N, CA and C atoms as an extended XYZ file, in Angstrom:
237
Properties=species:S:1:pos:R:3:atomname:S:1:resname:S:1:resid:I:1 pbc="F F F"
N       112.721      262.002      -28.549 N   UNK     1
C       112.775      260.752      -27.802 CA  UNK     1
C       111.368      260.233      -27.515 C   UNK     1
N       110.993      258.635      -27.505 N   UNK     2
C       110.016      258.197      -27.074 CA  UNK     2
C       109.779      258.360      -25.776 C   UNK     2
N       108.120      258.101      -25.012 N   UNK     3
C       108.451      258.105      -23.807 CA  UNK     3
C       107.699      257.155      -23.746 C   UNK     3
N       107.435      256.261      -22.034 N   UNK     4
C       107.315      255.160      -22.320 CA  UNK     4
C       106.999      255.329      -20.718 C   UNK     4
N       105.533      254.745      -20.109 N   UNK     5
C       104.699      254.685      -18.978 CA  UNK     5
C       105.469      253.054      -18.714 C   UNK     5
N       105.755      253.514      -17.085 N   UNK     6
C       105.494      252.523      -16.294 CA  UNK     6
C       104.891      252.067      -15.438 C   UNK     6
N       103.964      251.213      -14.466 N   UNK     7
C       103.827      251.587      -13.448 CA  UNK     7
C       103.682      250.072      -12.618 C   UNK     7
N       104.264      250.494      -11.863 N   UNK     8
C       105.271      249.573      -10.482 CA  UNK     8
C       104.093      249.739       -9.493 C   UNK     8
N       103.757      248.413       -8.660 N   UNK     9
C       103.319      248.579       -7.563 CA  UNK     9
C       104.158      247.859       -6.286 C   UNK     9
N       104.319      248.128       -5.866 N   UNK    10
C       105.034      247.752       -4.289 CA  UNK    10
C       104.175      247.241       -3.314 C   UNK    10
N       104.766      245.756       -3.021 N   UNK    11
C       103.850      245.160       -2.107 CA  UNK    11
C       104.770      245.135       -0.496 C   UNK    11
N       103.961      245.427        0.857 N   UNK    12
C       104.631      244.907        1.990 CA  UNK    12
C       105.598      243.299        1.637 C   UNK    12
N       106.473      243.151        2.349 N   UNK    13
C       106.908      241.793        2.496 CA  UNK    13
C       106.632      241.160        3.573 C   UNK    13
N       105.598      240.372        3.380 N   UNK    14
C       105.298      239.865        4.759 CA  UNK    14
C       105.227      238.115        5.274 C   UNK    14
N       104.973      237.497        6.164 N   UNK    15
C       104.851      236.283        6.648 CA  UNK    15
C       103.336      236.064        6.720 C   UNK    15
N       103.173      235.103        7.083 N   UNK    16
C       101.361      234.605        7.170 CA  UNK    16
C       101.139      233.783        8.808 C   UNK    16
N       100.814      234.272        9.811 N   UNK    17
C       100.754      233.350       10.710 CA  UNK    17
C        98.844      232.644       11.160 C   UNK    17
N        99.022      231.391       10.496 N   UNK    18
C        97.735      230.768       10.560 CA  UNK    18
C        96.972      230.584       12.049 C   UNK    18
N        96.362      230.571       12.530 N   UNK    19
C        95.541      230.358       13.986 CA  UNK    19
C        94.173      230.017       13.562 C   UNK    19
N        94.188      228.289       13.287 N   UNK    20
C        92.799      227.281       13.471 CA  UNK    20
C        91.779      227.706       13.923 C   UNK    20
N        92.353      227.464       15.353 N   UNK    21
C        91.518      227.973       16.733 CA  UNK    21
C        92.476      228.064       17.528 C   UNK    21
N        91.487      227.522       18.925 N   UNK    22
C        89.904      227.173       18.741 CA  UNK    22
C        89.312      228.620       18.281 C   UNK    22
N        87.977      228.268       18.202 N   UNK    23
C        87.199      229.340       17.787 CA  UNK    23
C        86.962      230.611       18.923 C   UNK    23
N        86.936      231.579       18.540 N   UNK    24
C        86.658      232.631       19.299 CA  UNK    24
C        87.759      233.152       19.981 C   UNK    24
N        89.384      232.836       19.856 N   UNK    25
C        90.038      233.146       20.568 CA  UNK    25
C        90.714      234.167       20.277 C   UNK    25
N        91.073      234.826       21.395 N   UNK    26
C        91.521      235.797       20.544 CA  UNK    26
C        93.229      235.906       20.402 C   UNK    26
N        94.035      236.520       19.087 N   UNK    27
C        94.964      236.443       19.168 CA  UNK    27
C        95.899      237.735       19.489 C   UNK    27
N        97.162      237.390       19.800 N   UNK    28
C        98.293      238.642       20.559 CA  UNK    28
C        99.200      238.271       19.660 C   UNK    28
N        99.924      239.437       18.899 N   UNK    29
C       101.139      239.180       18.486 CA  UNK    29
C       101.838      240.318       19.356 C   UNK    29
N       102.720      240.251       19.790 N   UNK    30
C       103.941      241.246       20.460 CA  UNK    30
C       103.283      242.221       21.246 C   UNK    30
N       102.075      241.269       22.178 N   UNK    31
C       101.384      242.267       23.002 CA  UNK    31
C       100.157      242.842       22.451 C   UNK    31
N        99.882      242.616       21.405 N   UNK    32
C        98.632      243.695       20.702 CA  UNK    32
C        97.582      242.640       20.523 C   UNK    32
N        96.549      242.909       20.267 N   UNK    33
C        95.447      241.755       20.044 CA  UNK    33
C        95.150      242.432       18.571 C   UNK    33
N        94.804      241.293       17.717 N   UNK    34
C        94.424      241.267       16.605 CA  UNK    34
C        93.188      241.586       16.326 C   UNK    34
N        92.624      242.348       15.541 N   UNK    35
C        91.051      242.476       15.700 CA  UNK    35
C        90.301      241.052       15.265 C   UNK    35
N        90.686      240.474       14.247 N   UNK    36
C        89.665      239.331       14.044 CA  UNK    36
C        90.044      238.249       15.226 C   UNK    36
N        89.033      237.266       15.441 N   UNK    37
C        89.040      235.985       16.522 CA  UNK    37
C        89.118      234.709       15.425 C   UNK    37
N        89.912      234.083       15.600 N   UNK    38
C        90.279      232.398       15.324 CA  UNK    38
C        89.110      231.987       14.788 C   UNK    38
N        89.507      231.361       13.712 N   UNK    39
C        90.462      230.770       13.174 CA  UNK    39
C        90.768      232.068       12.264 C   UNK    39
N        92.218      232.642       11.955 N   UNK    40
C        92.264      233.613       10.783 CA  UNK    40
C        93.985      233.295       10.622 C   UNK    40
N        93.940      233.867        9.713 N   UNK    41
C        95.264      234.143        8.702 CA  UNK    41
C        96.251      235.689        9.068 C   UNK    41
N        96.692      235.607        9.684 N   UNK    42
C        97.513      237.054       10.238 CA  UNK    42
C        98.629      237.399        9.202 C   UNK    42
N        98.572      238.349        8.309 N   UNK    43
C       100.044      238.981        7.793 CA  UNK    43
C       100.917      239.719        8.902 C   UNK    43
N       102.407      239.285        9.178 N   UNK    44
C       103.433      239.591        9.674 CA  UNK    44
C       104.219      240.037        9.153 C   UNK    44
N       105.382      241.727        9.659 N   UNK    45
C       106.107      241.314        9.098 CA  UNK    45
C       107.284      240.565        9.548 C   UNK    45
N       108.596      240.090        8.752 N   UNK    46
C       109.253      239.229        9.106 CA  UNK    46
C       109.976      239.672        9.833 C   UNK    46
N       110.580      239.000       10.925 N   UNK    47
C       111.174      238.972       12.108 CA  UNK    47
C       110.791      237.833       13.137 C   UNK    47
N       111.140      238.640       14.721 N   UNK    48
C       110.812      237.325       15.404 CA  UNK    48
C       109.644      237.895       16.361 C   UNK    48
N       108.473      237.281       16.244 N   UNK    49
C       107.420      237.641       17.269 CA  UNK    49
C       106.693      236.753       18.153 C   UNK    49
N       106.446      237.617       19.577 N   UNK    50
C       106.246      236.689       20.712 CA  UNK    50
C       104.303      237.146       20.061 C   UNK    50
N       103.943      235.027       20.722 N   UNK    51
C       102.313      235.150       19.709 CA  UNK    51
C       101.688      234.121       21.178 C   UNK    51
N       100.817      234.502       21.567 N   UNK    52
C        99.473      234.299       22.577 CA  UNK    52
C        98.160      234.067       22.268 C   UNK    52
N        97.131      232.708       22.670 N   UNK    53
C        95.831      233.335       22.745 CA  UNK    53
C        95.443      233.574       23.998 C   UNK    53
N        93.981      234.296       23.973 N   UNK    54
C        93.203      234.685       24.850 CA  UNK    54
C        91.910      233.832       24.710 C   UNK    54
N        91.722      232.916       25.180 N   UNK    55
C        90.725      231.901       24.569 CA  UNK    55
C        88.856      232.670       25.467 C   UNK    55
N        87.894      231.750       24.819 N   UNK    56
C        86.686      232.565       25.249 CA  UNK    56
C        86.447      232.555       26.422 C   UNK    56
N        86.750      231.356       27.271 N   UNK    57
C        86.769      231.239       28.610 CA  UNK    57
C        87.563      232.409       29.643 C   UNK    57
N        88.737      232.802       28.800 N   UNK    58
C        89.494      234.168       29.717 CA  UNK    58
C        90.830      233.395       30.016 C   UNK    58
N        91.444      232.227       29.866 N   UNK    59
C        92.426      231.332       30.097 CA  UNK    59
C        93.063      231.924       28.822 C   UNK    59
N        94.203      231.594       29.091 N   UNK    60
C        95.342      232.111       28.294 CA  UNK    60
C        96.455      230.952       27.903 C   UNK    60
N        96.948      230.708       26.517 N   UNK    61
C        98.028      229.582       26.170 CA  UNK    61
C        99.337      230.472       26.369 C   UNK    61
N       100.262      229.346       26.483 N   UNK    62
C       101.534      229.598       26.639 CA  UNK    62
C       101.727      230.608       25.330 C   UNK    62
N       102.813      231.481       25.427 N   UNK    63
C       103.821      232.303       24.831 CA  UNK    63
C       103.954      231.237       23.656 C   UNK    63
N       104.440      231.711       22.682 N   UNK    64
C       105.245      231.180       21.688 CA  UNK    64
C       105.471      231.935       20.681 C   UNK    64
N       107.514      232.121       21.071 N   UNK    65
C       108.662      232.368       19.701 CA  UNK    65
C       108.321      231.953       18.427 C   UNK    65
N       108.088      232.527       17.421 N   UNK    66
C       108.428      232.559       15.946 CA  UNK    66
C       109.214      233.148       15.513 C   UNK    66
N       109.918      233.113       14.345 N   UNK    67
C       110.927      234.024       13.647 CA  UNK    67
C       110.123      233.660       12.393 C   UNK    67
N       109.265      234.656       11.767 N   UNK    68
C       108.449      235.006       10.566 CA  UNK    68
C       109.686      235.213        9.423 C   UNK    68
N       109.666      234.428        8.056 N   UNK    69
C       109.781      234.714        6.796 CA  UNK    69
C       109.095      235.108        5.892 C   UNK    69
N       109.538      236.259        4.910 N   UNK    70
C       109.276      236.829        3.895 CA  UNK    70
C       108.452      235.581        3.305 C   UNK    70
N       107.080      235.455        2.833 N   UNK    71
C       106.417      234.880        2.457 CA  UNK    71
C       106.163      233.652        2.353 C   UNK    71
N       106.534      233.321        3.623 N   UNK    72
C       106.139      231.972        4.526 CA  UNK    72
C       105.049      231.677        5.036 C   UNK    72
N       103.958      230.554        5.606 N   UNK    73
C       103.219      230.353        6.207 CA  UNK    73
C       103.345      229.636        7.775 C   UNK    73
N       103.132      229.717        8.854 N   UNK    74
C       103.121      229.482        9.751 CA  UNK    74
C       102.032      229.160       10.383 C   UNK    74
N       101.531      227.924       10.716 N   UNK    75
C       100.386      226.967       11.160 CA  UNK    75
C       100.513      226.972       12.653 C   UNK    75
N        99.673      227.935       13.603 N   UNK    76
C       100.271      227.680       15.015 CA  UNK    76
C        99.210      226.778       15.889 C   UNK    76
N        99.768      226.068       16.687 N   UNK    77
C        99.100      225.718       17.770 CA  UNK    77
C        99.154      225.980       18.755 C   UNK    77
N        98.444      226.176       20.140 N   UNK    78
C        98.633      226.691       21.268 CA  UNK    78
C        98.021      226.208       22.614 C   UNK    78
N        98.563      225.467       23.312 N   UNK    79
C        98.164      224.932       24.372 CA  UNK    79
C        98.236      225.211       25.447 C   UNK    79
């Protein structure tokens, strides 16, 4: 019999949640702070997550519900 190499890589399935800014802020998904500061690109995975900043001043934006899709982008704002 022949044999015959495959090889498969497996990627996470994830969401993208965008954060502009402002600059320097920092972001919370489900309580955790993100290491990079705003503006950045967050991979999620999908579900529903509660998302916060911590802006440079020490003031804080409202909460805000998402429900993340499998390779979706999500543009947030936060006031």
């Amino acid at each position: 019999p022949q044999q015959i190499e495959a090889s498969i890589r497996l990627e996470a399935s994830v969401g993208w949640l965008d954060v502009p800014g402002p600059a320097e802020a920092t972001v919370y998904i489900d309580g955790k702070a993100w290491a990079r500061k705003a503006p950045v690109s967050i991979p999620v995975p999908p579900g529903p997550h509660t998302i916060h900043l911590v802006y440079a001043d020490g003031k804080q934006s409202n909460e805000q519900q998402i429900v993340v899709k499998e390779d979706a982008r999500y543009p947030l704002t936060h006031q």
